CSV table of C-alpha atoms and ligand atoms in Angstrom, one decimal:
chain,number,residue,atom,x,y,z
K,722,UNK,CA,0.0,0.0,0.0
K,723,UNK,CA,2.0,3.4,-1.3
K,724,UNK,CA,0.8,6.3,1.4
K,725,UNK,CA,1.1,9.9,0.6
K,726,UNK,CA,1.3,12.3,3.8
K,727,UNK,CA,0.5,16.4,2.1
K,728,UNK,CA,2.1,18.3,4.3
K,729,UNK,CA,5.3,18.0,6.8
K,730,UNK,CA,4.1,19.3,9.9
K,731,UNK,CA,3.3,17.8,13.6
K,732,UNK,CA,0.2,15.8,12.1
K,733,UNK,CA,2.5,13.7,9.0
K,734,UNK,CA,4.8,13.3,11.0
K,735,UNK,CA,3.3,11.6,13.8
K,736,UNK,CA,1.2,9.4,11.2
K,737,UNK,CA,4.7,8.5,9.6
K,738,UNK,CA,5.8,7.4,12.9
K,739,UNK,CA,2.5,5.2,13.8
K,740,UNK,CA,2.7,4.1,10.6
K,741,UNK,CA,5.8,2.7,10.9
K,742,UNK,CA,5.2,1.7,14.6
K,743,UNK,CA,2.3,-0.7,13.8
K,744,UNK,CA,4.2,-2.3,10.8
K,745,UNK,CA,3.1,-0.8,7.6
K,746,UNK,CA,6.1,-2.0,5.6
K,747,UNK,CA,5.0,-0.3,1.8
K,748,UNK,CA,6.2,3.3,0.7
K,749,UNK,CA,5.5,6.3,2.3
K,750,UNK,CA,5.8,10.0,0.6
K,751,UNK,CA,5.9,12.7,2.5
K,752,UNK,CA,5.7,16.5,0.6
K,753,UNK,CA,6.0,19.8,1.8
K,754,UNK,CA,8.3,22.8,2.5
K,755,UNK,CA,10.7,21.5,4.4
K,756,UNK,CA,11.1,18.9,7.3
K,757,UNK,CA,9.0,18.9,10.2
K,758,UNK,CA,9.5,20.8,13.1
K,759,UNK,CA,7.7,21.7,16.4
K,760,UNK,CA,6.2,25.3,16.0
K,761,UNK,CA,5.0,26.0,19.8
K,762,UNK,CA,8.9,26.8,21.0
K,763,UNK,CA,8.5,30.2,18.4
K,764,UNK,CA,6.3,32.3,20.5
K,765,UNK,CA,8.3,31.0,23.9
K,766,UNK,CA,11.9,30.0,23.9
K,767,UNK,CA,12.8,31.9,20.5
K,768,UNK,CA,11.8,35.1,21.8
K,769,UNK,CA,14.1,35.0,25.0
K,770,UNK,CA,16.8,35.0,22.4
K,771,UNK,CA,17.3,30.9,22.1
K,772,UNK,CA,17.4,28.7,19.3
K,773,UNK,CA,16.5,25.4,20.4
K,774,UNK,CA,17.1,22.4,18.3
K,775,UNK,CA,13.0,22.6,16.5
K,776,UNK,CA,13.0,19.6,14.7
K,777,UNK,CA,11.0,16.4,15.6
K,778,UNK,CA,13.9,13.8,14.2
K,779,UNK,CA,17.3,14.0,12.5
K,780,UNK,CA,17.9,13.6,9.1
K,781,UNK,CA,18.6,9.7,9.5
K,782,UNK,CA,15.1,8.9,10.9
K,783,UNK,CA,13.8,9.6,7.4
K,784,UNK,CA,16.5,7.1,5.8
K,785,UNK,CA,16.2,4.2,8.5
K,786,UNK,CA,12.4,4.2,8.1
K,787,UNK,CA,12.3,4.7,4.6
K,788,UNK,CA,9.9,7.8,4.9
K,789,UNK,CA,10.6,9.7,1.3
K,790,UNK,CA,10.9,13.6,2.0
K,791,UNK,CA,10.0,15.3,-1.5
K,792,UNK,CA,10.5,19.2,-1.1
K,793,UNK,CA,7.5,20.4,-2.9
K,794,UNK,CA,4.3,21.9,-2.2
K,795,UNK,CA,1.0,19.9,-3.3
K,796,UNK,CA,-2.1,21.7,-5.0
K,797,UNK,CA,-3.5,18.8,-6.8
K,798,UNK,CA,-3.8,15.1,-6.2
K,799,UNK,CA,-3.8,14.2,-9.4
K,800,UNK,CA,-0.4,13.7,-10.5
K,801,UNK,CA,-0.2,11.7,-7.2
K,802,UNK,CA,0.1,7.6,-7.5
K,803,UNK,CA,-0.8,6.7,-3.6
K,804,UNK,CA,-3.6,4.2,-1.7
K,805,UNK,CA,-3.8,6.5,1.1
K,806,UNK,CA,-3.4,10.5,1.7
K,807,UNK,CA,-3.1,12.3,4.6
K,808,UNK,CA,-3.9,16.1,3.8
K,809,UNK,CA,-2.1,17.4,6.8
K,810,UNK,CA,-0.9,21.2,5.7
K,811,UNK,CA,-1.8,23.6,8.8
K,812,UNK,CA,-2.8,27.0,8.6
K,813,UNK,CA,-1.8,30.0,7.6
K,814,UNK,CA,-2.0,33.3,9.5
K,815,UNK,CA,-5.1,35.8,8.6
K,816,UNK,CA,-3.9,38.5,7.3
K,817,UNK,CA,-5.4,42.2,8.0
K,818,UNK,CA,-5.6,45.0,4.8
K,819,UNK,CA,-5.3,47.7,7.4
K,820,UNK,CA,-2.1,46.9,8.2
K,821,UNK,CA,-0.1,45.9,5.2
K,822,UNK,CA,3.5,45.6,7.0
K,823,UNK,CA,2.5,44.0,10.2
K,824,UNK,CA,4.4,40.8,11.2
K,825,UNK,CA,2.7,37.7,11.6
K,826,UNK,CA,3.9,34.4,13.4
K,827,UNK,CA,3.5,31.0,11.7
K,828,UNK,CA,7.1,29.7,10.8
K,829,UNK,CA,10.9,29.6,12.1
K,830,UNK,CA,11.3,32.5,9.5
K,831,UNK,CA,8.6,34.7,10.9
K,832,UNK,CA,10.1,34.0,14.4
K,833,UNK,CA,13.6,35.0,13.6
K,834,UNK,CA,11.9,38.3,12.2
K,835,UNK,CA,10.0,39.0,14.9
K,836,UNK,CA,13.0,38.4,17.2
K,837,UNK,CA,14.9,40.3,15.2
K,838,UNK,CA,12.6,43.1,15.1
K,839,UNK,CA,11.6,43.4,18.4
K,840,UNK,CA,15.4,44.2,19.1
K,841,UNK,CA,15.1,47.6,18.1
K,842,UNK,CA,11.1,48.1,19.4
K,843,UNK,CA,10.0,50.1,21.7
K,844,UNK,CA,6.5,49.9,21.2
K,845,UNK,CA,5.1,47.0,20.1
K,846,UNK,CA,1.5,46.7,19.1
K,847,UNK,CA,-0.6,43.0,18.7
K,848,UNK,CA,-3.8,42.7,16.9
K,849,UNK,CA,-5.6,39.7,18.5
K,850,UNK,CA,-5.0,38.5,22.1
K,851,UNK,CA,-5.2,34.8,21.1
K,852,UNK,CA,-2.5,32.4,22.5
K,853,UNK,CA,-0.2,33.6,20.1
K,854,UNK,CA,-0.7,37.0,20.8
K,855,UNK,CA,-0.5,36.9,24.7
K,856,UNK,CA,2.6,34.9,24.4
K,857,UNK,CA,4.3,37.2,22.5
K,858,UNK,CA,3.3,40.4,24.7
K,859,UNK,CA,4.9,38.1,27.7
K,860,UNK,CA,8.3,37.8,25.7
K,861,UNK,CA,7.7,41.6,24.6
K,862,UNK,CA,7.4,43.2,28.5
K,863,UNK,CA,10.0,40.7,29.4
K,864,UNK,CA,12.7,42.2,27.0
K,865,UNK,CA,11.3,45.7,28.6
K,866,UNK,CA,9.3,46.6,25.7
K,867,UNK,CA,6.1,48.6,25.4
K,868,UNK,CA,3.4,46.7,24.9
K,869,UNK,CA,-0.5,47.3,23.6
K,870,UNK,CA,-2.4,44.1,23.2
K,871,UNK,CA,-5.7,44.9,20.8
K,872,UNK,CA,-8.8,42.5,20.7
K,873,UNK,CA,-12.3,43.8,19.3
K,874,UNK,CA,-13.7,41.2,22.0
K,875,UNK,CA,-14.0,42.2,25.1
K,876,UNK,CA,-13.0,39.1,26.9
K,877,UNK,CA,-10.3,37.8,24.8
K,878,UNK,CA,-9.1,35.7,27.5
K,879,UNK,CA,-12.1,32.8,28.5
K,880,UNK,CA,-11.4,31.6,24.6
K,881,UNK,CA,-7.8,29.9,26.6
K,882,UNK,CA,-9.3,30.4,30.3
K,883,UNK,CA,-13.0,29.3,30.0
K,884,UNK,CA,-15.8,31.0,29.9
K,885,UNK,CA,-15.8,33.5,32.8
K,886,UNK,CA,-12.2,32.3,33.6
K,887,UNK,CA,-10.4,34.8,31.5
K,888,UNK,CA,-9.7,37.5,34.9
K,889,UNK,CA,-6.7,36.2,36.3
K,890,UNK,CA,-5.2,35.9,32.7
K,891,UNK,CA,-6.3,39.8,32.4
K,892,UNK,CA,-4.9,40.3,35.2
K,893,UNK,CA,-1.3,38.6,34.7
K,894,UNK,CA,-1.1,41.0,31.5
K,895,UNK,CA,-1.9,44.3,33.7
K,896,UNK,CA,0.6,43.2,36.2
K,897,UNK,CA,3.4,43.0,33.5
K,898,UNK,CA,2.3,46.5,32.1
K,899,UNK,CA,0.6,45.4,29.0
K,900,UNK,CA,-2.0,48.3,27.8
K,901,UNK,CA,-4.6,46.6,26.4
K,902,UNK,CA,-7.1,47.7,24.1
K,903,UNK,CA,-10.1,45.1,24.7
K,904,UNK,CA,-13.4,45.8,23.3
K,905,UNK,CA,-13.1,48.3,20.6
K,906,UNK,CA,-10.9,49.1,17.7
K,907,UNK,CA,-7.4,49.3,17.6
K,908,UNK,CA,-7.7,53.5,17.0
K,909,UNK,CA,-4.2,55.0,15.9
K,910,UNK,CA,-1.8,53.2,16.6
K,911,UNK,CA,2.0,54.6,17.1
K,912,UNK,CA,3.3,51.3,17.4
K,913,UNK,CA,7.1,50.7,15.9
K,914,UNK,CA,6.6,46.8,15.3
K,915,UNK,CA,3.0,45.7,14.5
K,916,UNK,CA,2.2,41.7,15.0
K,917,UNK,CA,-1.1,41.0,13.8
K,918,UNK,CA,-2.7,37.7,15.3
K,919,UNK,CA,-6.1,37.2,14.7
K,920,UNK,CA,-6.0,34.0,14.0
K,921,UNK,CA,-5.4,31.3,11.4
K,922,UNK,CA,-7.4,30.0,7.8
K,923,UNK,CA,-7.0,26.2,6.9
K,924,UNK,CA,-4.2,25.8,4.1
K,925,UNK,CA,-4.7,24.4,1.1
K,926,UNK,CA,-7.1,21.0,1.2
K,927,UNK,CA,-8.5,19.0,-1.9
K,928,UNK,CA,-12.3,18.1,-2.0
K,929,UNK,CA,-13.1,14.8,-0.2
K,930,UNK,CA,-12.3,11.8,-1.6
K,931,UNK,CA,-12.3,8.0,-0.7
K,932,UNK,CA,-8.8,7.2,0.8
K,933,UNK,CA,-7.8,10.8,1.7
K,934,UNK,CA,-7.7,11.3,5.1
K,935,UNK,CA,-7.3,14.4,7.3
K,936,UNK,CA,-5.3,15.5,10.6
K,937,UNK,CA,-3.9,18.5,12.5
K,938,UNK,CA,-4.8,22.5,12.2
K,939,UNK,CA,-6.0,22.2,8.1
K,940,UNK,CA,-9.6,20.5,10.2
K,941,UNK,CA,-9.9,24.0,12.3
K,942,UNK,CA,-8.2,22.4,15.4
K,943,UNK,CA,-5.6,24.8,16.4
K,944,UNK,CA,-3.7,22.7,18.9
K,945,UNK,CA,-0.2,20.9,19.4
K,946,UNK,CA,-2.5,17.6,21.1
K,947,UNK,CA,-4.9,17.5,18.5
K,948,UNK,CA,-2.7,17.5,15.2
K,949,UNK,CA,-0.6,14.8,17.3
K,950,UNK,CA,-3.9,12.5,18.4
K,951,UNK,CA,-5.2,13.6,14.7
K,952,UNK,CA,-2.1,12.1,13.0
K,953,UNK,CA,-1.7,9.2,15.1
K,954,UNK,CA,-5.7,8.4,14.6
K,955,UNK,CA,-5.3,8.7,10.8
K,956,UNK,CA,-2.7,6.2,10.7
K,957,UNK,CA,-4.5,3.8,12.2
K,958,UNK,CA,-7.6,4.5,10.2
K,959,UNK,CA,-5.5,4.4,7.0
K,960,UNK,CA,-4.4,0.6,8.0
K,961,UNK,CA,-8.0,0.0,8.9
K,962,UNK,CA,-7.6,-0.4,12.8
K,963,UNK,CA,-9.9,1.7,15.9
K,964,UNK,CA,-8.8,5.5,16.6
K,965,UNK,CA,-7.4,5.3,20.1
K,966,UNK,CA,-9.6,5.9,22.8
K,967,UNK,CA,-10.8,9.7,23.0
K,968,UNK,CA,-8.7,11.5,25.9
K,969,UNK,CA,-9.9,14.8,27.7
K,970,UNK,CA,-8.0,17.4,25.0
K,971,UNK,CA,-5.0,19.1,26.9
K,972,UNK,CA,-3.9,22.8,25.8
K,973,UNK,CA,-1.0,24.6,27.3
K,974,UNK,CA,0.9,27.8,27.4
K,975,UNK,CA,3.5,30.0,29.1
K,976,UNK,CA,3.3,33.4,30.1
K,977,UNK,CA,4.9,35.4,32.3
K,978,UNK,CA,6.5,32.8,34.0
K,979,UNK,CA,3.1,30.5,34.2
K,980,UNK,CA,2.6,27.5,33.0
K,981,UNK,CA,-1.3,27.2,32.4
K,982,UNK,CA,-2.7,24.1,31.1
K,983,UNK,CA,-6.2,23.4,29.7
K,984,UNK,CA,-7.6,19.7,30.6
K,985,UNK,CA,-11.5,19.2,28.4
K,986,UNK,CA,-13.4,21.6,26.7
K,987,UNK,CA,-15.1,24.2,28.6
K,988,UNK,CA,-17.2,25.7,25.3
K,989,UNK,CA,-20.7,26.0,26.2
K,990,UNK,CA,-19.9,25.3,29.9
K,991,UNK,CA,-20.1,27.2,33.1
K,992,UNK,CA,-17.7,28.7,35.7
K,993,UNK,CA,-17.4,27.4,38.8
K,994,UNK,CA,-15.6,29.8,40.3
K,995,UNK,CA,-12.0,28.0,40.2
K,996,UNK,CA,-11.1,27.5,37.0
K,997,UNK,CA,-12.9,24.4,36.6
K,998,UNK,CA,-16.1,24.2,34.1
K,999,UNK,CA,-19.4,22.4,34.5
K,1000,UNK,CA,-22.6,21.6,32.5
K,1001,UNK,CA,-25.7,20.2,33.8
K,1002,UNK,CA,-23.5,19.7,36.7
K,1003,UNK,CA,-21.0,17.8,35.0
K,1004,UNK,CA,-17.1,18.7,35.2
K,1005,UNK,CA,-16.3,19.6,31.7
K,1006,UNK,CA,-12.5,21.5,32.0
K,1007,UNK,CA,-10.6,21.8,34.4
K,1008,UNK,CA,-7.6,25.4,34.0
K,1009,UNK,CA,-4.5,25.0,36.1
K,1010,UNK,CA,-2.1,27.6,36.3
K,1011,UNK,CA,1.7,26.4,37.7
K,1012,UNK,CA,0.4,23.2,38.9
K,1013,UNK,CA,1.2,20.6,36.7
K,1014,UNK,CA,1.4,18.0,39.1
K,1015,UNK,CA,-2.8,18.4,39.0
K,1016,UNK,CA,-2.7,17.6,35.5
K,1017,UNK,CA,-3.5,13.9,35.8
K,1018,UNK,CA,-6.5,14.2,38.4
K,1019,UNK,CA,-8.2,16.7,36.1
K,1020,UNK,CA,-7.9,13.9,33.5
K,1021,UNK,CA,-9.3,11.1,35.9
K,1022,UNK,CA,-11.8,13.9,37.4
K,1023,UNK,CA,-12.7,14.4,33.8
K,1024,UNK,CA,-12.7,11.1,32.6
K,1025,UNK,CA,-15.0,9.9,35.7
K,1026,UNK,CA,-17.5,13.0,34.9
K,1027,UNK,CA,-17.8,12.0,30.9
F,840,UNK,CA,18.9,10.3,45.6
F,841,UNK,CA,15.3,10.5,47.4
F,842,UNK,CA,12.7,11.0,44.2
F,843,UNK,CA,12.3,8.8,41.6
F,844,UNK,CA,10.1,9.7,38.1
F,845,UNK,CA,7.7,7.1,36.3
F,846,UNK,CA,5.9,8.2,32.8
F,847,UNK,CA,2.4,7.9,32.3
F,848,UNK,CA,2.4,6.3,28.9
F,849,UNK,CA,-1.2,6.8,28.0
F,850,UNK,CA,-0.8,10.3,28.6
F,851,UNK,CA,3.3,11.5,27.5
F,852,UNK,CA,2.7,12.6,23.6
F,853,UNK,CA,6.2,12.7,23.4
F,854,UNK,CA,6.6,17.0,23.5
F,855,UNK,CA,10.3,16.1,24.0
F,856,UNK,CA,10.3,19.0,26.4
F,857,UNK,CA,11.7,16.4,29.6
F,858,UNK,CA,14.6,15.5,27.1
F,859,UNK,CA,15.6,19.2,26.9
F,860,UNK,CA,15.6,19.7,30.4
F,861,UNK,CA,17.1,16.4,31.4
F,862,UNK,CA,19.1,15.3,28.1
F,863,UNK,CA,21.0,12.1,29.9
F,864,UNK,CA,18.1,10.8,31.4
F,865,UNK,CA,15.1,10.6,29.2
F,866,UNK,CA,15.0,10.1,25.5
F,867,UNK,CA,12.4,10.0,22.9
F,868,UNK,CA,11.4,5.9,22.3
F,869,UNK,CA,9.2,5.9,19.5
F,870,UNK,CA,7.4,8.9,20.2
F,871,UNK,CA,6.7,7.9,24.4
F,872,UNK,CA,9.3,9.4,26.5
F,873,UNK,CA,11.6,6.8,28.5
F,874,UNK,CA,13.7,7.7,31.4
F,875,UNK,CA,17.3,5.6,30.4
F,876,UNK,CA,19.4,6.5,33.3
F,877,UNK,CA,19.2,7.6,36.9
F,878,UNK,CA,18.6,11.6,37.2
F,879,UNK,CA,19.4,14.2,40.5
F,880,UNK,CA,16.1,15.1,42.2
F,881,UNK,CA,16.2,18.3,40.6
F,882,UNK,CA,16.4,17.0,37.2
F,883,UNK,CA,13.1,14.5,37.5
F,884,UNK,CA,11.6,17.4,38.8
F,885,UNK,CA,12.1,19.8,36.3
F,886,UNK,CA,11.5,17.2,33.6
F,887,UNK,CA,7.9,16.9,35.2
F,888,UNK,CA,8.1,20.4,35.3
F,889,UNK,CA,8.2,21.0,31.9
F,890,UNK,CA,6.3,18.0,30.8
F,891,UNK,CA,3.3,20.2,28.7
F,892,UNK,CA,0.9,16.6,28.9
F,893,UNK,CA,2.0,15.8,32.8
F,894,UNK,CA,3.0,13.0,32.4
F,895,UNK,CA,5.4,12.6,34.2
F,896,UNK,CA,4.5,11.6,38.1
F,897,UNK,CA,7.5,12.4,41.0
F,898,UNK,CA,7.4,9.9,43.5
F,899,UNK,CA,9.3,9.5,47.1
F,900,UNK,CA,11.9,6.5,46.5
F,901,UNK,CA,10.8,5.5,49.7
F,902,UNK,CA,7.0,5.5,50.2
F,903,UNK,CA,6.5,5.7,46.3
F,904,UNK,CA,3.9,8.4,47.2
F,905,UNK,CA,3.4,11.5,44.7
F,906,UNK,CA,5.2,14.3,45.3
F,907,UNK,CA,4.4,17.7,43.9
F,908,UNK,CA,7.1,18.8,41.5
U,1351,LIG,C1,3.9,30.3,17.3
U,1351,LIG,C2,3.1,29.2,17.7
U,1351,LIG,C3,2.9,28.8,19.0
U,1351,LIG,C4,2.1,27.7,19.3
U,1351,LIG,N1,2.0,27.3,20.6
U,1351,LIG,C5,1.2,26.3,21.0
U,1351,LIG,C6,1.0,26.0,22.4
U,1351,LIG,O1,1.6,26.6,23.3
U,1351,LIG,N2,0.1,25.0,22.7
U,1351,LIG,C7,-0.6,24.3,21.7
U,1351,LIG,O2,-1.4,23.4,22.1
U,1351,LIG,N3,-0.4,24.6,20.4
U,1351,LIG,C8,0.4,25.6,20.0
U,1351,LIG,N4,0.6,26.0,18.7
U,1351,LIG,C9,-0.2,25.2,17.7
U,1351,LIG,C10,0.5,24.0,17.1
U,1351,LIG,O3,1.8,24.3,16.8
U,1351,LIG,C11,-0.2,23.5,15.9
U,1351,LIG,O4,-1.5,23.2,16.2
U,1351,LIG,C12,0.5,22.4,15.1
U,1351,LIG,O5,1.7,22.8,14.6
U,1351,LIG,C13,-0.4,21.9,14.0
U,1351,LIG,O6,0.3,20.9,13.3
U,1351,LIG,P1,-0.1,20.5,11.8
U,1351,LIG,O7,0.8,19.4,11.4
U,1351,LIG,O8,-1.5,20.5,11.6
U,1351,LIG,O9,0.3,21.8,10.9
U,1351,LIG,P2,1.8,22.5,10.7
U,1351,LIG,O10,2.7,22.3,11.8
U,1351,LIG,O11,1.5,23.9,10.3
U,1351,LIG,O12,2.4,21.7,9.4
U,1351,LIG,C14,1.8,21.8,8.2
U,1351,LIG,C15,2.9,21.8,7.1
U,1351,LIG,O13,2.4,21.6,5.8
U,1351,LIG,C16,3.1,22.5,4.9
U,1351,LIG,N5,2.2,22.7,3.8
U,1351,LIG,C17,1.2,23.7,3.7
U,1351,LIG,N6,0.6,23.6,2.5
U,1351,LIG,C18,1.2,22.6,1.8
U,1351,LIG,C19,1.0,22.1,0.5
U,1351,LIG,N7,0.0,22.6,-0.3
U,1351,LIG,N8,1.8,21.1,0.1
U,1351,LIG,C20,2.7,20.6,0.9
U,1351,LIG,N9,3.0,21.1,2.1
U,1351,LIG,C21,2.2,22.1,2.6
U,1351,LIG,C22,3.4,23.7,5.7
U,1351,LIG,O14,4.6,24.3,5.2
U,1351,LIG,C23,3.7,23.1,7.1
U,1351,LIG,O15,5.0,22.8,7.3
U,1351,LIG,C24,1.4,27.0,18.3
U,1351,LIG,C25,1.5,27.4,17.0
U,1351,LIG,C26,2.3,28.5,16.6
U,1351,LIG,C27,2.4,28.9,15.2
């Protein structure tokens, strides 16, 4: 059975790796720009300054498991001879007409610009207060530059925090002298450096098709876990075994020192008061800031609740 | 040596993030993190530390109850 994985990000690569792991011995393709690497350490480590090592495996992995990098972007199927596709090719930063020369933060390029940009800021300006965008104000005040933080909704935090959980977020980002502009439109902005990070728009995907599978951010997931359990899942699928078992989703991020980390989904749920998310009296999420140690008895909480 | 570490298999989606913080004592297997030598208490705790899926449970050598990290 020839496989073609579209796209070399988190997703292929963790389906090249199941696919492997559960002995699928025929051909596996895998296109895109260049070889995968691990995107979350760009709005953290690589804005302290550091350059950790951002790829998943060396060069030799490829060779020893016979996994065929071609460097070239896919727009068609076509031309493709294959059994089995994965369309895993990400997302691509949205893009704002009002502000043509804004940075944006997607790739190790746009990192080392941003980096390199913010070393001569002294006001930086963020369109969106998404994960992206509240990571990068944290490495901004830390380097001791000014910071505005822009979202036309009001409580840009409860989309990481919860629903009603967002405060203490709010409040981390007040405490580090972040203005933010929550609410409203951006207004004049005299910013030096503007990072716009509103978001992000599937990448290219063909129309569905018997034997084309799908996995990471192209399916609107937007997380490090999901493009990982997404991958892994369409491996299995594509040698016609069970996904795994469905685990509570985990989402994390750093901040100002704070490790938060997200266990379930607390969409359409309601705040207890503590971080923790119910529905029709069910636990649905549970937040935790610096205590990663609790991580596992959200997960048992969570899985006892389902 | 007091602590020891044990990984949580069903939950460590192998971030990598306990092999940068403790690069002689775990490695990548697969893609499941596996602790291959002994590590000072301060390096199993910061691996758990850093562990983004917590997956990675400090106990006391001793009583093999949890510890918080
Ligand atoms: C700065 C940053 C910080 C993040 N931090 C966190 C975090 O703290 N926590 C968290 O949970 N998640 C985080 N994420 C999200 C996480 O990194 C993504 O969810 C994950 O990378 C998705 O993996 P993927 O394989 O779907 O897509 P990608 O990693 O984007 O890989 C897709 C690949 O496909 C290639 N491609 C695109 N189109 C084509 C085509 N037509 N043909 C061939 N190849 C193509 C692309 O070049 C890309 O390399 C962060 C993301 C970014 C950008």
């Amino acid at each position: 059975m020839r496989i073609v994985l579209v796209g070399a990000g988190l997703a292929a690569q963790r389906c090249a790796e199941t696919l492997r792991q559960l002995g699928h011995d025929g051909p596996i393709a895998m296109y895109g720009d260049e070889l995968p690497y691990d995107r979350p350490p760009l709005s953290k480590d690589f804005l302290k300054g550091e350059r950790p090592e951002l790829r998943f495996k060396p060069d030799a992995w490829y060779r020893d498991n016979d996994v065929d990098f071609v460097q070239q972007r896919v727009t068609s199927l076509d031309h493709l001879e294959f059994d089995r596709a994965l369309i895993a090719t990400g997302a691509e930063p949205i893009t704002l007409d009002a502000f043509p020369h804004a940075l944006t933060l997607r790739t190790r390029q746009d990192a080392i610009a941003l980096d390199e940009a913010l070393t001569s800021t002294r006001h930086l300006a963020i369109i969106g207060a998404g994960l992206i965008g509240q990571e990068v104000a944290s490495a901004a005040t830390a380097r001791g530059i000014r910071t505005t933080l822009v979202d036309l909704n009001p409580r840009p935090f409860d989309a990481l925090m919860g629903p009603g959980g967002g405060d203490r977020l709010r409040a981390l980002h007040e405490r580090h002298g972040v203005e933010l502009r929550l609410g409203q439109n951006s207004g004049p902005l005299n910013a030096d450096t503007i990072l716009v990070a509103v978001g992000v728009k599937p990448a290219w995907r063909p129309d569905p098709a018997p034997g084309v599978f799908h996995a990471g951010d192209v399916t609107g997931s937007a997380h490090w876990e999901a493009a990982v359990v997404g991958g892994q899942n369409a491996a299995r699928r594509m040698l016609g075994l069970q996904p795994k078992p469905e685990q509570p989703p985990l989402v994390w991020s750093d901040q100002y020192g704070v490790r938060i980390q997200r266990v379930g989904d607390p969409r359409g749920a309601t705040h207890n008061g503590d971080l923790t998310y119910s529905q029709s009296g069910r636990l649905k999420a549970v937040v935790l800031m610096n205590e990663p140690h609790r991580v596992r008895e959200a997960r048992r909480d969570l899985k006892e609740a389902a | 040596m007091t602590l020891i570490a044990q990984i949580d298999e069903s939950a460590c989606l192998g971030h990598g993030d306990c092999v940068h913080v403790a690069p002689n004592v775990f490695i990548l297997e697969g893609d499941v993190a596996e602790q291959v030598a002994p590590g000072s208490d301060e390096a199993l705790r910061n691996a758990a530390r850093a562990c983004p899926a917590g997956a990675i449970i400090i106990l006391d050598a001793d009583t093999h109850a949890e510890v918080d990290p």
